[in-house]
Short mmCIF file of C-alpha atoms and ligand atoms in Angstrom, two decimals:
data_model
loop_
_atom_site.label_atom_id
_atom_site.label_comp_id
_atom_site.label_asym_id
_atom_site.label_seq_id
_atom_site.Cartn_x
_atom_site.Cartn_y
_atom_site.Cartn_z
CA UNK A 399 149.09 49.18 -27.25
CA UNK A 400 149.84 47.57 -23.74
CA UNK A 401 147.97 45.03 -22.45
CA UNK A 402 146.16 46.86 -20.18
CA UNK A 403 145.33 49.40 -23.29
CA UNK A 404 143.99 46.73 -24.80
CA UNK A 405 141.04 46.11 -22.24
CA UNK A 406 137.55 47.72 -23.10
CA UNK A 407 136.44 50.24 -20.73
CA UNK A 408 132.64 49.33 -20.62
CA UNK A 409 130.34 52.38 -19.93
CA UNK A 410 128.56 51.55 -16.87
CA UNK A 411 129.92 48.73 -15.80
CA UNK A 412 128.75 48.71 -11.96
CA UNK A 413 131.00 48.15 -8.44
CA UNK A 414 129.91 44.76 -7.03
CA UNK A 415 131.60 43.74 -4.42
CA UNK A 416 132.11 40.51 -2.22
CA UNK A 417 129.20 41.38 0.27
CA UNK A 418 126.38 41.00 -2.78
CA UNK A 419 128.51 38.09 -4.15
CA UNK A 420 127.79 36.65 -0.79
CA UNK A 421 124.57 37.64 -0.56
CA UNK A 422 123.08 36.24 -3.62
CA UNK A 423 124.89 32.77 -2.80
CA UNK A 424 123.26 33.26 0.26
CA UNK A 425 119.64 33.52 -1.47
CA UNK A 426 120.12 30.72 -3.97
CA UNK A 427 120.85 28.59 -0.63
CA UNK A 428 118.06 29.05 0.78
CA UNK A 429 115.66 28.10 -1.29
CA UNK A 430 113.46 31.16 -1.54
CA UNK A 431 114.46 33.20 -4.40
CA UNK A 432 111.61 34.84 -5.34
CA UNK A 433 109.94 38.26 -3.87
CA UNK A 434 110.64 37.65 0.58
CA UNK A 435 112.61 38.92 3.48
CA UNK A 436 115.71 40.49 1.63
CA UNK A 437 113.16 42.58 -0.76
CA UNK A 438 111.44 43.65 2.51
CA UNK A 439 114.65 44.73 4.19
CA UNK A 440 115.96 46.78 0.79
CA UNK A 441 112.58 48.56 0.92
CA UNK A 442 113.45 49.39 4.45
CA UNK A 443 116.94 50.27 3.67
CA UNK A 444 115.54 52.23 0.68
CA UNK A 445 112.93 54.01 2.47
CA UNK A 446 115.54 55.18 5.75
CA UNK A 447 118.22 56.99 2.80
CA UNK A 448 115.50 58.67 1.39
CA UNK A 449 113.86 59.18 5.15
CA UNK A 450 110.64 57.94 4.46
CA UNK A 451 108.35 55.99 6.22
CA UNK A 452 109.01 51.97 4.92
CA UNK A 453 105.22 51.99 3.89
CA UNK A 454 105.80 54.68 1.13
CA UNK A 455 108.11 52.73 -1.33
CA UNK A 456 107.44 49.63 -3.44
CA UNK A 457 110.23 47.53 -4.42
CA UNK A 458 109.34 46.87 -8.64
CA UNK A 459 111.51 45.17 -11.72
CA UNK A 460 112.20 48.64 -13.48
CA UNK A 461 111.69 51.67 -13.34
CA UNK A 462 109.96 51.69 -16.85
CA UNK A 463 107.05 49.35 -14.67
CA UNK A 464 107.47 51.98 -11.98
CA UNK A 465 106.00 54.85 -13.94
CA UNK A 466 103.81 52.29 -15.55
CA UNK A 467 102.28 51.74 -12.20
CA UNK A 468 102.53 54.83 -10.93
CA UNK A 469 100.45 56.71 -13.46
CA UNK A 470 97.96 53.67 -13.06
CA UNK A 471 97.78 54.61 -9.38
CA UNK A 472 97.56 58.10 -9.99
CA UNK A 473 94.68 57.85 -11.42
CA UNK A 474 94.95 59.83 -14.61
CA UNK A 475 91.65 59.46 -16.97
CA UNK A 476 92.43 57.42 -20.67
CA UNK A 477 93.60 59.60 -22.83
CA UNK A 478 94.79 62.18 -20.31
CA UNK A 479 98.01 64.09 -22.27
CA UNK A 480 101.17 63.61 -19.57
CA UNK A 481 104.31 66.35 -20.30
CA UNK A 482 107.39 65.16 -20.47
CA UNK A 483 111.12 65.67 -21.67
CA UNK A 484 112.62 64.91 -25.12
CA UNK A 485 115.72 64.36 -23.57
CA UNK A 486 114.64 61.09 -21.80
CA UNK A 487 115.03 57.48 -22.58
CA UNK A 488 111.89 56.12 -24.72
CA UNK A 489 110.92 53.95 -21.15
CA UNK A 490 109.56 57.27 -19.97
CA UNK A 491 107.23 58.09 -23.42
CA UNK A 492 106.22 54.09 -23.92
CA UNK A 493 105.29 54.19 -20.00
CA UNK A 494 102.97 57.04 -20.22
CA UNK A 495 101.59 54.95 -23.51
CA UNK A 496 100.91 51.70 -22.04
CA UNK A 497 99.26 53.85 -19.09
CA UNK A 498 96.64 54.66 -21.63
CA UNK A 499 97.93 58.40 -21.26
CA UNK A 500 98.93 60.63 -24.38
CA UNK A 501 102.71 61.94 -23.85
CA UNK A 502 103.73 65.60 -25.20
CA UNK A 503 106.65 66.81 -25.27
CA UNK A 504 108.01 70.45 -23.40
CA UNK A 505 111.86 71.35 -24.25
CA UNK A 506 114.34 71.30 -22.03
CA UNK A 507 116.77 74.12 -21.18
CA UNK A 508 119.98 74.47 -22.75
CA UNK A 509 122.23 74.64 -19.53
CA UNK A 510 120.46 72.46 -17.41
CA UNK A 511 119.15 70.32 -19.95
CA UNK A 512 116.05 69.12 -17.85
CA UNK A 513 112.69 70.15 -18.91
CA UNK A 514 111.77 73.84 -18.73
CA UNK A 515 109.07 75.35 -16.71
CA UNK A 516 108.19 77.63 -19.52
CA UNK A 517 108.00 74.96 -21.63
CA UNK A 518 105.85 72.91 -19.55
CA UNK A 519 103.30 76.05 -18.57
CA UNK A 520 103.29 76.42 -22.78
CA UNK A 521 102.15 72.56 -23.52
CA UNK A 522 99.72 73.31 -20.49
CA UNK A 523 95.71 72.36 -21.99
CA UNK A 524 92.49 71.30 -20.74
CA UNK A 525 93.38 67.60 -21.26
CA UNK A 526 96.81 67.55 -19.29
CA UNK A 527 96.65 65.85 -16.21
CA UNK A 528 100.19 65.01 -15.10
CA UNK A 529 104.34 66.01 -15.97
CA UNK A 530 106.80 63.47 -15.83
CA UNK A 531 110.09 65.89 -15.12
CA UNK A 532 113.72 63.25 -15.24
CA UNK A 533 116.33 64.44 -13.39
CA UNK A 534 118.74 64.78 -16.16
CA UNK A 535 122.21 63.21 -15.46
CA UNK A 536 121.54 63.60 -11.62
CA UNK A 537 121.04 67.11 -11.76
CA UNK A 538 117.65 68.04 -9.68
CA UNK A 539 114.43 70.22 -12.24
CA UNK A 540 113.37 73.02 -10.84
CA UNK A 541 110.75 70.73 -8.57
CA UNK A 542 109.23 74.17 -6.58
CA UNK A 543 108.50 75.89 -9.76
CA UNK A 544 107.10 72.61 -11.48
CA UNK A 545 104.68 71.35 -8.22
CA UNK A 546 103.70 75.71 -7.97
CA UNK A 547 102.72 74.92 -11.45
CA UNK A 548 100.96 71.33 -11.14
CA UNK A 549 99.03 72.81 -8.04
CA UNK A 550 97.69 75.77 -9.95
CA UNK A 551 96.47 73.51 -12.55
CA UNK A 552 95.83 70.34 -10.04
CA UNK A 553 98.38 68.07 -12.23
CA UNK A 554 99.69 64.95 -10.83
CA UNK A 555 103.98 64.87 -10.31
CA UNK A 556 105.27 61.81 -11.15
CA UNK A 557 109.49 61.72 -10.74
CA UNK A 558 111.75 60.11 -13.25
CA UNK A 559 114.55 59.27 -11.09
CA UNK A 560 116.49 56.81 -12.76
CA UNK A 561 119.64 59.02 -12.65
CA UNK A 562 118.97 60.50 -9.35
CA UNK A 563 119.21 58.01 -6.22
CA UNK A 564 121.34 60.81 -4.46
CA UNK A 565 120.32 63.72 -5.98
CA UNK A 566 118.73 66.25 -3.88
CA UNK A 567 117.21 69.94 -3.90
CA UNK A 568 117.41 72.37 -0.17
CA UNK A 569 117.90 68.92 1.59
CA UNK A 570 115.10 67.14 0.39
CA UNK A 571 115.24 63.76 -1.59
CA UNK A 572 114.47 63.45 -5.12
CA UNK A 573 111.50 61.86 -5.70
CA UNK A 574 110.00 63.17 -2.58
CA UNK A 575 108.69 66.63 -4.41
CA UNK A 576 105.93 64.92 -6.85
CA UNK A 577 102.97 62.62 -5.52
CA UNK A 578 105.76 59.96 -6.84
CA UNK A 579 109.32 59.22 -7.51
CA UNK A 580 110.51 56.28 -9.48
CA UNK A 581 113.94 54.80 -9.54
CA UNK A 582 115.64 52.95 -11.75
CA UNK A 583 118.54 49.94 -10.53
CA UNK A 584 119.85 48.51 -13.80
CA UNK A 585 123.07 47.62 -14.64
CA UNK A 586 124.66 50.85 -15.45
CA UNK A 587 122.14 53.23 -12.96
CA UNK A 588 123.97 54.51 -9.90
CA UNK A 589 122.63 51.69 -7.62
CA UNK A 590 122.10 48.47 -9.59
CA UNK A 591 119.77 45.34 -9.09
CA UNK A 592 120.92 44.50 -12.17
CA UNK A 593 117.19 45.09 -13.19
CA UNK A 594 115.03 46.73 -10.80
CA UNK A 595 113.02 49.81 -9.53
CA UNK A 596 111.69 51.53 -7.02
CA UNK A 597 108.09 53.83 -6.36
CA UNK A 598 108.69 56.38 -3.75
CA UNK A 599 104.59 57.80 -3.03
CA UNK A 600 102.96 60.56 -0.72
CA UNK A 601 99.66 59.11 -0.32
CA UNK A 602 99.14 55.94 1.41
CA UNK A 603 96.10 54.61 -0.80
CA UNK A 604 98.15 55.56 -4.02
CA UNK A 605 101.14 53.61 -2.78
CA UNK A 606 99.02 50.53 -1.67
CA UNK A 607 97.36 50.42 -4.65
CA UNK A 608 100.84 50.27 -6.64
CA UNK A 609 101.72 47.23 -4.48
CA UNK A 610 98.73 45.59 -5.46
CA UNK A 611 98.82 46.41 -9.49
CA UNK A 612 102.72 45.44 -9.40
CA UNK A 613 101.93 41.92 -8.20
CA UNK A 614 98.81 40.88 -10.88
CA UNK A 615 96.00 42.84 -9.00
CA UNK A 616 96.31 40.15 -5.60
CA UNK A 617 94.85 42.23 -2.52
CA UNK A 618 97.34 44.01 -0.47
CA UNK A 619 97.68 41.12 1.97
CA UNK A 620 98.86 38.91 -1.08
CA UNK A 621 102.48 40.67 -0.28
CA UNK A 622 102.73 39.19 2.77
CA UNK A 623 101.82 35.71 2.05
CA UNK A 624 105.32 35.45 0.56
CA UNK A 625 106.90 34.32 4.01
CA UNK A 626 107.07 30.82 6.18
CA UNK A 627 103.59 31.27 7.82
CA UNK A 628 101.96 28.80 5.59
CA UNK A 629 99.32 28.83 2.32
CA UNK A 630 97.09 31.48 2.43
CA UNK A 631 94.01 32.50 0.22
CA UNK A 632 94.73 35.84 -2.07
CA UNK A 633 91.86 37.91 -4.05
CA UNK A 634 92.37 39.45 -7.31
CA UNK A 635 90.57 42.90 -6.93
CA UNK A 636 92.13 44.64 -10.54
CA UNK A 637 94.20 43.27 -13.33
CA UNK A 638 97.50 43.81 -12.18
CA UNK A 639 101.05 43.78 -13.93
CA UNK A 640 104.18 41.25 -13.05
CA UNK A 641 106.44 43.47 -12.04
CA UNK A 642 107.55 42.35 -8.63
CA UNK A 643 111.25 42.41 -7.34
CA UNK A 644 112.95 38.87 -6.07
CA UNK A 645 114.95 38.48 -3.47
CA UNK A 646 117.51 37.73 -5.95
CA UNK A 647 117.90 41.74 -6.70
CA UNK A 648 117.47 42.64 -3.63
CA UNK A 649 120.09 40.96 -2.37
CA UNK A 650 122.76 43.01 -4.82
CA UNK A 651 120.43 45.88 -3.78
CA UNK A 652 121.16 45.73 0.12
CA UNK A 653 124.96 46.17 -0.51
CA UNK A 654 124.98 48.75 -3.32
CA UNK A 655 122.79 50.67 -1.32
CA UNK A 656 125.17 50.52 1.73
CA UNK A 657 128.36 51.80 -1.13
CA UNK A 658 125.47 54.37 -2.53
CA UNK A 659 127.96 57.35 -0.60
CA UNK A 660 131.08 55.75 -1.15
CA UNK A 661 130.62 55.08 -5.00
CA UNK A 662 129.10 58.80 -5.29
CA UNK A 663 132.21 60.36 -3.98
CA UNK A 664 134.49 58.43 -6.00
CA UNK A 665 132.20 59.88 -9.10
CA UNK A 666 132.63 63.33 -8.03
CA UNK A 667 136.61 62.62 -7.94
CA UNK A 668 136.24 61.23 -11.57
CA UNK A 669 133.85 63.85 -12.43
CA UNK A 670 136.07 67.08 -11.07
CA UNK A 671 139.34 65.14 -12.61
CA UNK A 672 137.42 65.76 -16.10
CA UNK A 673 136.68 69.25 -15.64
CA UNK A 674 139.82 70.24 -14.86
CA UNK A 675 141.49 68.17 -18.09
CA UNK A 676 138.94 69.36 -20.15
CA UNK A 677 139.21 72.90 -19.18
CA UNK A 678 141.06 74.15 -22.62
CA UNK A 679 139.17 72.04 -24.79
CA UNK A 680 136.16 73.58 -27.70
CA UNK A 681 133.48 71.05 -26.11
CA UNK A 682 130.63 71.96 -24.06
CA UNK A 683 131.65 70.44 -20.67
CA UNK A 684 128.34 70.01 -18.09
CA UNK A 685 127.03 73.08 -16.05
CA UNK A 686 128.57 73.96 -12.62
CA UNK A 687 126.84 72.51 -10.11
CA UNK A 688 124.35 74.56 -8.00
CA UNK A 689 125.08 75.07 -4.64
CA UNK A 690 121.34 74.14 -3.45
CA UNK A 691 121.10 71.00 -4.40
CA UNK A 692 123.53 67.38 -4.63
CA UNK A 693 123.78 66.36 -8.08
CA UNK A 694 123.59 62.82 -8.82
CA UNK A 695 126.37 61.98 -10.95
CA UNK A 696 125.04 59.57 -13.48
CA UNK A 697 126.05 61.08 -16.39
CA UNK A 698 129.47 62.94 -17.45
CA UNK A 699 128.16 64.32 -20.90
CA UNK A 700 130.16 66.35 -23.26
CA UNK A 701 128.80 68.36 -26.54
CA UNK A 702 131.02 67.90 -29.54
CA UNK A 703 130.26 71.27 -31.58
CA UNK A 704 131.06 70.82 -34.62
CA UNK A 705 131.27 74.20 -35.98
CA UNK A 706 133.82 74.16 -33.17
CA UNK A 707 135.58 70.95 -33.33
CA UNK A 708 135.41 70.18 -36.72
CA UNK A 709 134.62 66.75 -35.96
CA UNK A 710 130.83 65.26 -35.58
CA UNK A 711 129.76 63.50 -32.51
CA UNK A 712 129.65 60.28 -34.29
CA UNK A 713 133.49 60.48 -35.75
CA UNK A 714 133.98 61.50 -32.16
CA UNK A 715 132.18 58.27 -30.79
CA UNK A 716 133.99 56.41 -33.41
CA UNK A 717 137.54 57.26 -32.69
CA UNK A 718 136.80 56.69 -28.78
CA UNK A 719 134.92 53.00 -30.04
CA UNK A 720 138.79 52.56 -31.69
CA UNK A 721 140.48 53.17 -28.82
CA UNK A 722 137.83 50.43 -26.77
CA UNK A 723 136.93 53.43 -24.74
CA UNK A 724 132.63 52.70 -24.03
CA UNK A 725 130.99 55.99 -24.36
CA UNK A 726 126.98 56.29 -24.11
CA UNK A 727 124.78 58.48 -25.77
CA UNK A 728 122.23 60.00 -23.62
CA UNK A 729 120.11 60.85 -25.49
CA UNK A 730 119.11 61.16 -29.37
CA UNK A 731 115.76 63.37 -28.81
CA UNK A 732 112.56 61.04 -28.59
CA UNK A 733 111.18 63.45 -30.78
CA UNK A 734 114.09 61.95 -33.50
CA UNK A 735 112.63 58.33 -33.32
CA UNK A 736 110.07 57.03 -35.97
CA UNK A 737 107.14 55.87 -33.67
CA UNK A 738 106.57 58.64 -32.12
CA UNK A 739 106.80 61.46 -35.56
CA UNK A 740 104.21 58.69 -36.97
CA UNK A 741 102.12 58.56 -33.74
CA UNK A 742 102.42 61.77 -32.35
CA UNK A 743 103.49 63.69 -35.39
CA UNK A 744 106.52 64.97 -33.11
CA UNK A 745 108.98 67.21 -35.68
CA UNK A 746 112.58 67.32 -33.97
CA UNK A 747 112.83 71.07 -34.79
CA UNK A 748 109.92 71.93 -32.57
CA UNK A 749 112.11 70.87 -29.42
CA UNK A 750 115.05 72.41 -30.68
CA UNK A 751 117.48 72.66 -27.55
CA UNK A 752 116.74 68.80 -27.09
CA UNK A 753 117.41 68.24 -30.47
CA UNK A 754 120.50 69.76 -30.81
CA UNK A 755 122.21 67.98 -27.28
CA UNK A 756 121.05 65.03 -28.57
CA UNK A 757 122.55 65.25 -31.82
CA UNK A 758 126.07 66.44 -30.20
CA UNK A 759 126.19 64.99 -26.60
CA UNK A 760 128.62 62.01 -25.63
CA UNK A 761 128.79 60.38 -21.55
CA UNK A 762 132.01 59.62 -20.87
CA UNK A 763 132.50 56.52 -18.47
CA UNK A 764 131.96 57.75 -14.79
CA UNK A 765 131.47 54.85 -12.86
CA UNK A 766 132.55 54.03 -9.42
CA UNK A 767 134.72 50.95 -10.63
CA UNK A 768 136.88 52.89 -13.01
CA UNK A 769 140.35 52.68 -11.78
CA UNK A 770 142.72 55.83 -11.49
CA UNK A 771 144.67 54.40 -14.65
CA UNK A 772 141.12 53.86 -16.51
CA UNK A 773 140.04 57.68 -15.79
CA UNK A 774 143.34 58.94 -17.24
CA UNK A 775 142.98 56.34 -20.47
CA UNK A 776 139.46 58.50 -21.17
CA UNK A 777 141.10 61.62 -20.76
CA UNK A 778 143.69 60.75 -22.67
CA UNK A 779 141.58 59.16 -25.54
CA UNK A 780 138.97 62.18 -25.40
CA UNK A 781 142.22 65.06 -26.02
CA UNK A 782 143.79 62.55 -28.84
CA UNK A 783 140.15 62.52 -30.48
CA UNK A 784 140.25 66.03 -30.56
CA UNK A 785 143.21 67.70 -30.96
CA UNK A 786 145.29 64.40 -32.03
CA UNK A 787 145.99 67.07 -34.87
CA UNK A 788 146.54 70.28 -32.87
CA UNK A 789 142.91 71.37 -33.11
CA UNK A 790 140.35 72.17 -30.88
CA UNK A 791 142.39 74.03 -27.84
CA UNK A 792 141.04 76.83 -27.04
C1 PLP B 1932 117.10 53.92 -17.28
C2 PLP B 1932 116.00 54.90 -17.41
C3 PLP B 1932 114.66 54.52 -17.37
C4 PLP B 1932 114.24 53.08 -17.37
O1 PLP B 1932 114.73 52.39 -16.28
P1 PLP B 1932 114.60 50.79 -16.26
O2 PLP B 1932 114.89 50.44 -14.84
O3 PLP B 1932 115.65 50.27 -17.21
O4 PLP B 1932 113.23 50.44 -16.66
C5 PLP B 1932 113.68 55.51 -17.39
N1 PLP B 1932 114.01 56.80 -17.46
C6 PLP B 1932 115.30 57.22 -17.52
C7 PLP B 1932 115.59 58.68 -17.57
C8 PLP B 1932 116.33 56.28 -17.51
O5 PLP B 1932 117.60 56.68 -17.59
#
């Protein structure tokens, strides 16, 4: 092993460049380093890629306090049961439980591998009141069918769009189809803050009112008073959350949003490069794109068969691990996780398609800062993982 060889690829790792290395220099200069101008003008700058009005997004830490806040705003009544994918990260489950909401669960489909609308219409009772649909790896849900389906049974759409900044369906913006979107920006997300979110709303009282719960309940004039005009007086009117963004992240935020095109076609070079090397292997490489919609890119995931490979997803991850090659698993099945089978009494086997990807899918590293040498080290390492022996072409 070279030296080079020797280097970890780390999954995710983002593409910072010198603009937000001078821009967060430029922020701990000058003194005000909490929630201010450069949050204001990433909102902006937010709210003109997604061409939106600025008043319809709100700058948050996560996206995980995004749907928080969101469902808050929405409205939803305690207890309320909220539909959602097993093939999510827990954020989006324990979000719709700290909401005070009940999550359930609607499979995803196989090809696609974002939740089904005949899954959905099936978990459908009296007490639903909202579906949570994620974008799965950038690729858009079928947001016409869902919001046909939410207006029949006058069901609140709230986005998960932490893997779909770009993504879009006929020309219009993810997170634009539901009465909310929420993004994610942490480290390994397509556009990073190194933690933050984003609330993308359609109703102006809904939106204002996620301003106000994401900074401790203070009235909506409390957002303002963050400036040079002097003290000002601020009125709690509900118990609110912390979950403002500083200037801090927005500062990274204002420059990775300016890349957010550049970095995406450098993922679709990397992404195309592993279709074609992949071509002849016995793994389940990700569904053609559809020519309706821009895909994300987040995630590059592969299923490792193994009634086809002979090898289980975890050797897989293992020999990749030994060859310092960061993979990502995205994701083991909520369904799979303790909390929720004692909670919820969730059995993997009754969301079997989610099951089964998560039990054999692997992301390969697809980020924008991968190098042309680092792309061919993964293909490389994938092919020696799997037919090191002369298995596994097809
Ligand atoms: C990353 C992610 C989240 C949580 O985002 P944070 O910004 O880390 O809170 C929620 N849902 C999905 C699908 C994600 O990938």
């Amino acid at each position: 092993m070279n030296q080079v060889e020797s280097d970890a690829i780390i999954f995710g790792a983002p593409s910072i460049g010198d603009e937000e290395l001078r821009e967060v220099d430029a922020v701990l200069r000058s003194g005000w380093l909490g929630t201010g101008p450069r949050v204001a003008a990433f909102e902006a700058q937010f709210a003109q890629f997604k061409a939106l009005e600025a008043a319809q997004v709100a700058a948050v830490n996560s996206c995980t306090a995004a749907l928080h806040v969101s469902m808050v705003a929405a409205g939803l009544e305690r207890g309320a049961e909220v539909i959602t994918t097993p093939l999510t990260f827990c954020a989006t489950v324990n979000a719709i439980i700290h909401a005070g909401l009940r999550p359930v669960l609607a499979d995803v489909d196989p090809i696609s591998q974002c939740i089904s609308v005949e899954a959905i219409e099936a978990a459908i009772t009296s007490r639903t009141q909202a579906i949570i649909p994620v974008h799965f790896a950038g690729r858009m849900c079928d947001m016409p069918a869902i919001m046909a389906l939410a207006r029949k049974h006058n069901l609140k759409v709230i986005e998960d769009c932490a893997h779909a900044v770009e993504a879009d369906l006929h020309d219009k913006p993810a997170g634009t189809f539901g009465d909310f979107g929420c993004f994610s920006f942490y480290v390994t997300k397509n556009v990073t803050t190194g933690e933050g979110g984003m609330v993308v709303g359609q109703n102006q009282d809904e939106i204002n009112r996620v301003r106000v719960l994401a900074l401790h309940g203070l009235d909506k004039d409390a957002w303002h008073r963050f400036g040079d005009k002097g003290y000002k007086h601020y009125k709690v009117v509900e118990a609110g959350f912390k979950y403002n963004m500083t200037d801090i992240q927005a500062a990274i935020g204002i420059h990775q949003l300016a890349r957010v095109k550049q970095n995406w076609k450098r993922r679709k070079i990397i992404w195309e490069q592993y279709q074609n090397a992949f071509s002849d292997l016995e793994i389940v490489t990700p569904a053609e794109f559809l020519p309706n919609q821009t895909h994300g890119l987040h995630l590059y995931t592969i299923r490792i068969t193994p009634a086809a490979t002979l090898l289980s997803r975890d050797d897989f991850l293992e020999k990749m691990n030994a060859v310092r090659v960061g993979c990502g698993v995205h994701y083991v099945s909520v369904a799979e996780h303790p909390f929720y089978q004692d909670s919820f009494g969730w059995k993997p086997e009754n969301y079997r398609h989610s099951t089964q990807i998560g039990r054999e899918t692997v992301s390969l590293p697809l980020s924008a800062a991968l190098t042309d040498a680092q792309v061919e080290r993964v293909i490389r390492s994938v092919r020696d993982a799997l037919c090191g022996d002369g298995r596994n072409k097809k």
